[in-house]
mmCIF file of C-alpha atoms in Angstrom:
data_model
loop_
_atom_site.group_PDB
_atom_site.id
_atom_site.type_symbol
_atom_site.label_atom_id
_atom_site.label_comp_id
_atom_site.label_asym_id
_atom_site.label_seq_id
_atom_site.Cartn_x
_atom_site.Cartn_y
_atom_site.Cartn_z
ATOM 1 C CA MET A 1 -125.047 98.229 73.104
ATOM 2 C CA SER A 2 -122.423 99.629 75.475
ATOM 3 C CA ARG A 3 -119.684 102.245 75.406
ATOM 4 C CA TYR A 4 -116.353 100.761 76.488
ATOM 5 C CA VAL A 5 -113.405 102.838 77.677
ATOM 6 C CA LEU A 6 -110.267 100.667 77.633
ATOM 7 C CA VAL A 7 -107.255 101.688 79.738
ATOM 8 C CA HIS A 8 -103.859 100.172 78.975
ATOM 9 C CA GLY A 9 -101.091 99.187 81.361
ATOM 10 C CA SER A 10 -97.444 100.107 81.789
ATOM 11 C CA TRP A 11 -95.333 100.864 78.703
ATOM 12 C CA CYS A 12 -98.231 100.275 76.315
ATOM 13 C CA GLY A 13 -100.643 102.576 74.501
ATOM 14 C CA GLY A 14 -104.196 102.431 73.249
ATOM 15 C CA TRP A 15 -102.976 100.279 70.346
ATOM 16 C CA ILE A 16 -102.575 97.289 72.678
ATOM 17 C CA TRP A 17 -106.392 97.024 72.685
ATOM 18 C CA ASP A 18 -106.708 96.801 68.879
ATOM 19 C CA ARG A 19 -107.661 93.109 68.829
ATOM 20 C CA ILE A 20 -110.171 93.522 71.658
ATOM 21 C CA ALA A 21 -111.574 96.741 70.219
ATOM 22 C CA GLU A 22 -112.124 95.121 66.829
ATOM 23 C CA ARG A 23 -114.217 92.381 68.415
ATOM 24 C CA LEU A 24 -116.221 94.761 70.595
ATOM 25 C CA SER A 25 -116.905 97.036 67.650
ATOM 26 C CA GLY A 26 -117.977 94.042 65.588
ATOM 27 C CA GLN A 27 -120.602 93.311 68.233
ATOM 28 C CA GLY A 28 -121.980 96.826 67.857
ATOM 29 C CA HIS A 29 -120.355 98.440 70.897
ATOM 30 C CA THR A 30 -118.684 101.842 70.949
ATOM 31 C CA VAL A 31 -115.022 101.621 71.939
ATOM 32 C CA VAL A 32 -112.558 104.260 73.128
ATOM 33 C CA ALA A 33 -108.966 103.213 73.863
ATOM 34 C CA PRO A 34 -106.870 106.289 74.719
ATOM 35 C CA THR A 35 -103.098 106.407 74.992
ATOM 36 C CA LEU A 36 -102.299 107.919 78.380
ATOM 37 C CA THR A 37 -99.954 110.879 78.056
ATOM 38 C CA GLY A 38 -99.671 112.314 81.561
ATOM 39 C CA SER A 39 -96.624 111.659 83.711
ATOM 40 C CA GLY A 40 -98.448 110.373 86.779
ATOM 41 C CA LEU A 41 -101.518 108.579 88.063
ATOM 42 C CA ARG A 42 -103.458 111.737 88.906
ATOM 43 C CA GLN A 43 -103.004 113.101 85.386
ATOM 44 C CA HIS A 44 -104.166 109.776 83.944
ATOM 45 C CA LEU A 45 -107.304 109.934 86.090
ATOM 46 C CA ASP A 46 -108.114 113.316 84.571
ATOM 47 C CA GLU A 47 -107.442 112.102 81.026
ATOM 48 C CA VAL A 48 -109.806 109.138 81.298
ATOM 49 C CA GLY A 49 -112.390 111.059 83.309
ATOM 50 C CA ARG A 50 -112.831 113.457 80.393
ATOM 51 C CA LEU A 51 -113.843 110.533 78.147
ATOM 52 C CA LEU A 52 -116.800 109.442 80.237
ATOM 53 C CA GLU A 53 -120.356 109.533 79.054
ATOM 54 C CA ASP A 54 -123.440 108.128 80.724
ATOM 55 C CA GLN A 55 -123.074 104.536 81.931
ATOM 56 C CA VAL A 56 -119.786 103.468 80.351
ATOM 57 C CA VAL A 57 -117.979 100.206 80.995
ATOM 58 C CA LEU A 58 -114.440 100.935 82.189
ATOM 59 C CA VAL A 59 -111.851 98.243 81.506
ATOM 60 C CA GLY A 60 -108.302 98.380 82.878
ATOM 61 C CA HIS A 61 -105.360 96.085 82.253
ATOM 62 C CA SER A 62 -102.471 95.836 84.725
ATOM 63 C CA TYR A 63 -101.558 99.407 85.827
ATOM 64 C CA GLY A 64 -104.764 100.479 84.076
ATOM 65 C CA GLY A 65 -106.641 99.073 87.067
ATOM 66 C CA MET A 66 -105.286 101.960 89.141
ATOM 67 C CA VAL A 67 -106.794 104.418 86.688
ATOM 68 C CA VAL A 68 -110.099 102.582 86.369
ATOM 69 C CA ALA A 69 -110.563 102.404 90.142
ATOM 70 C CA GLY A 70 -109.786 106.102 90.585
ATOM 71 C CA VAL A 71 -112.084 107.201 87.772
ATOM 72 C CA ALA A 72 -114.874 104.945 89.046
ATOM 73 C CA ASP A 73 -114.496 106.468 92.502
ATOM 74 C CA ALA A 74 -114.619 110.004 91.132
ATOM 75 C CA HIS A 75 -117.486 109.475 88.658
ATOM 76 C CA PRO A 76 -119.660 106.608 89.963
ATOM 77 C CA GLU A 77 -122.762 108.028 88.296
ATOM 78 C CA ALA A 78 -121.164 107.672 84.842
ATOM 79 C CA VAL A 79 -119.771 104.146 85.228
ATOM 80 C CA ARG A 80 -122.054 101.146 84.768
ATOM 81 C CA GLU A 81 -119.312 98.624 85.518
ATOM 82 C CA ALA A 82 -115.547 98.403 86.003
ATOM 83 C CA VAL A 83 -113.621 95.404 84.704
ATOM 84 C CA TYR A 84 -110.124 94.658 85.989
ATOM 85 C CA LEU A 85 -108.031 92.482 83.650
ATOM 86 C CA ASP A 86 -105.013 91.054 85.469
ATOM 87 C CA ALA A 87 -104.931 94.441 87.133
ATOM 88 C CA PHE A 88 -104.399 96.383 90.308
ATOM 89 C CA LEU A 89 -107.511 96.861 92.421
ATOM 90 C CA PRO A 90 -106.611 99.681 94.821
ATOM 91 C CA LEU A 91 -108.575 101.273 97.606
ATOM 92 C CA PRO A 92 -108.473 105.060 98.072
ATOM 93 C CA GLY A 93 -105.107 106.040 99.534
ATOM 94 C CA GLU A 94 -103.201 103.111 98.001
ATOM 95 C CA SER A 95 -100.517 103.153 95.306
ATOM 96 C CA ALA A 96 -99.398 100.397 92.971
ATOM 97 C CA PHE A 97 -96.257 100.017 95.055
ATOM 98 C CA ASP A 98 -98.398 99.634 98.187
ATOM 99 C CA LEU A 99 -100.207 96.731 96.524
ATOM 100 C CA MET A 100 -97.051 95.106 95.135
ATOM 101 C CA PRO A 101 -94.104 96.266 97.266
ATOM 102 C CA MET A 102 -91.786 93.856 95.450
ATOM 103 C CA LEU A 103 -91.992 96.096 92.375
ATOM 104 C CA ARG A 104 -90.494 99.157 94.027
ATOM 105 C CA GLN A 105 -86.838 98.082 93.921
ATOM 106 C CA PRO A 106 -86.701 96.770 90.323
ATOM 107 C CA PHE A 107 -88.677 99.769 89.031
ATOM 108 C CA THR A 108 -86.405 102.172 90.899
ATOM 109 C CA GLU A 109 -83.230 100.429 89.740
ATOM 110 C CA ALA A 110 -84.428 100.341 86.132
ATOM 111 C CA ALA A 111 -85.220 104.066 86.293
ATOM 112 C CA LEU A 112 -81.801 104.924 87.727
ATOM 113 C CA SER A 113 -80.066 102.888 85.025
ATOM 114 C CA TYR A 114 -82.117 104.506 82.266
ATOM 115 C CA HIS A 115 -81.806 108.199 83.090
ATOM 116 C CA PRO A 116 -79.884 110.305 85.656
ATOM 117 C CA SER A 117 -83.174 111.714 86.977
ATOM 118 C CA GLY A 118 -84.154 108.250 88.168
ATOM 119 C CA ARG A 119 -87.788 109.045 87.322
ATOM 120 C CA THR A 120 -88.309 107.258 83.991
ATOM 121 C CA VAL A 121 -88.849 103.486 83.944
ATOM 122 C CA PRO A 122 -88.000 101.713 80.664
ATOM 123 C CA PRO A 123 -89.707 98.460 79.651
ATOM 124 C CA PHE A 124 -88.006 95.522 81.391
ATOM 125 C CA GLY A 125 -88.694 91.900 82.346
ATOM 126 C CA LEU A 126 -90.745 91.579 79.197
ATOM 127 C CA GLU A 127 -90.461 87.871 78.378
ATOM 128 C CA ALA A 128 -91.761 86.871 81.800
ATOM 129 C CA LEU A 129 -94.852 89.000 81.124
ATOM 130 C CA GLY A 130 -95.495 87.511 77.694
ATOM 131 C CA PHE A 131 -94.176 90.487 75.721
ATOM 132 C CA THR A 132 -92.503 88.421 73.004
ATOM 133 C CA ASP A 133 -94.236 89.680 69.845
ATOM 134 C CA PRO A 134 -91.688 91.973 68.090
ATOM 135 C CA ASP A 135 -94.513 94.244 66.912
ATOM 136 C CA VAL A 136 -95.560 94.773 70.518
ATOM 137 C CA VAL A 137 -92.063 95.171 71.941
ATOM 138 C CA SER A 138 -91.087 97.760 69.337
ATOM 139 C CA ARG A 139 -94.010 99.986 70.353
ATOM 140 C CA LEU A 140 -93.436 99.980 74.114
ATOM 141 C CA ARG A 141 -92.443 103.263 75.734
ATOM 142 C CA PRO A 142 -90.999 104.251 79.135
ATOM 143 C CA ILE A 143 -93.310 105.375 81.934
ATOM 144 C CA ASP A 144 -92.902 107.801 84.809
ATOM 145 C CA LEU A 145 -92.147 106.325 88.222
ATOM 146 C CA ALA A 146 -94.940 108.507 89.620
ATOM 147 C CA THR A 147 -97.529 106.232 88.007
ATOM 148 C CA HIS A 148 -96.738 103.609 90.636
ATOM 149 C CA GLU A 149 -95.855 105.956 93.497
ATOM 150 C CA GLU A 150 -98.924 108.192 93.544
ATOM 151 C CA ARG A 151 -101.826 107.098 95.712
ATOM 152 C CA LEU A 152 -105.455 106.969 94.722
ATOM 153 C CA PRO A 153 -107.300 110.087 95.923
ATOM 154 C CA PRO A 154 -109.832 109.835 98.757
ATOM 155 C CA SER A 155 -113.384 108.937 97.772
ATOM 156 C CA SER A 156 -116.648 109.695 99.524
ATOM 157 C CA GLY A 157 -118.852 107.723 97.147
ATOM 158 C CA GLN A 158 -119.621 104.062 96.609
ATOM 159 C CA ARG A 159 -117.639 102.393 93.848
ATOM 160 C CA PRO A 160 -119.716 101.057 90.895
ATOM 161 C CA PRO A 161 -120.064 97.282 90.377
ATOM 162 C CA GLY A 162 -116.954 95.521 89.137
ATOM 163 C CA ARG A 163 -115.568 92.256 87.827
ATOM 164 C CA CYS A 164 -112.087 90.768 88.063
ATOM 165 C CA VAL A 165 -110.369 88.624 85.428
ATOM 166 C CA LEU A 166 -107.058 86.880 86.085
ATOM 167 C CA PHE A 167 -104.742 85.823 83.283
ATOM 168 C CA GLY A 168 -103.586 82.361 84.330
ATOM 169 C CA GLU A 169 -103.710 80.433 87.593
ATOM 170 C CA HIS A 170 -100.310 81.802 88.637
ATOM 171 C CA SER A 171 -100.968 85.471 87.903
ATOM 172 C CA PRO A 172 -99.123 87.864 90.242
ATOM 173 C CA PHE A 173 -102.438 89.707 90.516
ATOM 174 C CA ARG A 174 -104.110 86.792 92.304
ATOM 175 C CA PRO A 175 -104.171 88.757 95.605
ATOM 176 C CA MET A 176 -106.306 91.311 93.776
ATOM 177 C CA SER A 177 -108.858 88.583 93.008
ATOM 178 C CA VAL A 178 -109.055 87.762 96.710
ATOM 179 C CA ARG A 179 -109.794 91.409 97.423
ATOM 180 C CA ALA A 180 -112.306 91.481 94.568
ATOM 181 C CA ARG A 181 -114.244 88.535 95.987
ATOM 182 C CA GLU A 182 -114.264 90.180 99.407
ATOM 183 C CA GLN A 183 -115.912 93.159 97.721
ATOM 184 C CA GLY A 184 -118.543 90.906 96.166
ATOM 185 C CA MET A 185 -117.125 90.973 92.649
ATOM 186 C CA GLU A 186 -117.426 88.171 90.136
ATOM 187 C CA CYS A 187 -113.994 86.721 89.300
ATOM 188 C CA ARG A 188 -112.922 84.417 86.502
ATOM 189 C CA THR A 189 -109.634 83.170 85.044
ATOM 190 C CA VAL A 190 -108.499 83.088 81.421
ATOM 191 C CA ALA A 191 -105.694 80.644 80.635
ATOM 192 C CA THR A 192 -103.172 83.052 79.134
ATOM 193 C CA ASP A 193 -100.154 85.191 80.028
ATOM 194 C CA HIS A 194 -100.146 88.795 81.221
ATOM 195 C CA LEU A 195 -100.436 90.075 77.659
ATOM 196 C CA GLY A 196 -103.580 88.056 77.076
ATOM 197 C CA LEU A 197 -105.499 90.958 75.576
ATOM 198 C CA TRP A 198 -103.091 90.626 72.637
ATOM 199 C CA THR A 199 -102.284 86.900 72.657
ATOM 200 C CA ALA A 200 -105.734 85.538 73.575
ATOM 201 C CA ALA A 201 -108.018 88.306 72.365
ATOM 202 C CA ALA A 202 -111.083 86.135 71.727
ATOM 203 C CA GLU A 203 -111.077 84.629 75.215
ATOM 204 C CA VAL A 204 -110.312 87.947 76.904
ATOM 205 C CA CYS A 205 -113.009 89.769 74.935
ATOM 206 C CA ALA A 206 -115.519 87.158 76.094
ATOM 207 C CA ALA A 207 -114.426 87.776 79.671
ATOM 208 C CA VAL A 208 -114.781 91.541 79.214
ATOM 209 C CA THR A 209 -118.356 91.216 77.983
ATOM 210 C CA GLY A 210 -119.207 88.445 80.450
ATOM 211 C CA THR A 211 -120.091 85.947 77.749
ATOM 212 C CA SER A 212 -118.725 82.642 76.505
ATOM 213 C CA ARG A 213 -115.763 82.588 74.114
ATOM 214 C CA THR A 214 -116.157 85.115 71.319
ATOM 215 C CA HIS A 215 -114.670 84.332 67.884
#
């Protein structure tokens, strides 16, 4: 059995993994799904790094891919595999905004509209992402703009093996799958929206474990 460390994306918390975690636990795996509390990417790397034990499987959704990649770079000896679910797949020195420059303006404008500091990004554009469940929407929280501005630290080691999973044929993260294949990663697609780990938990859990559909 494996130890899974699940890293959520923007505006969410560890609770967004509940349906996946229940299935993984039911298969006998150990599951940790922290809620990131730091105000920037580098703090999130530290938070997740402290949860590592020998040979964990790191799983990141969306922004969580930034964290997973950075932690895998920093602790390759402790990571058996990294799984990127509709997620960023950065190289050292890259930020989320570097990978998706089209996000910079709407994130910045949303932050300026939300607070005079212009540093806090509220949840926005939710329906297009599949955030339609009222229970999910009510639990979303703002994030710091630094999460998408800060660049992944340099790395001198070799990144552990990884897999890439896209949510839908038209996922905005499709360029990440191209990069993943160039790095020799296995890639697959689950027919769902960006919130698939909530709306299509059985299919996504199967993709996380690398098996067929799990009920």
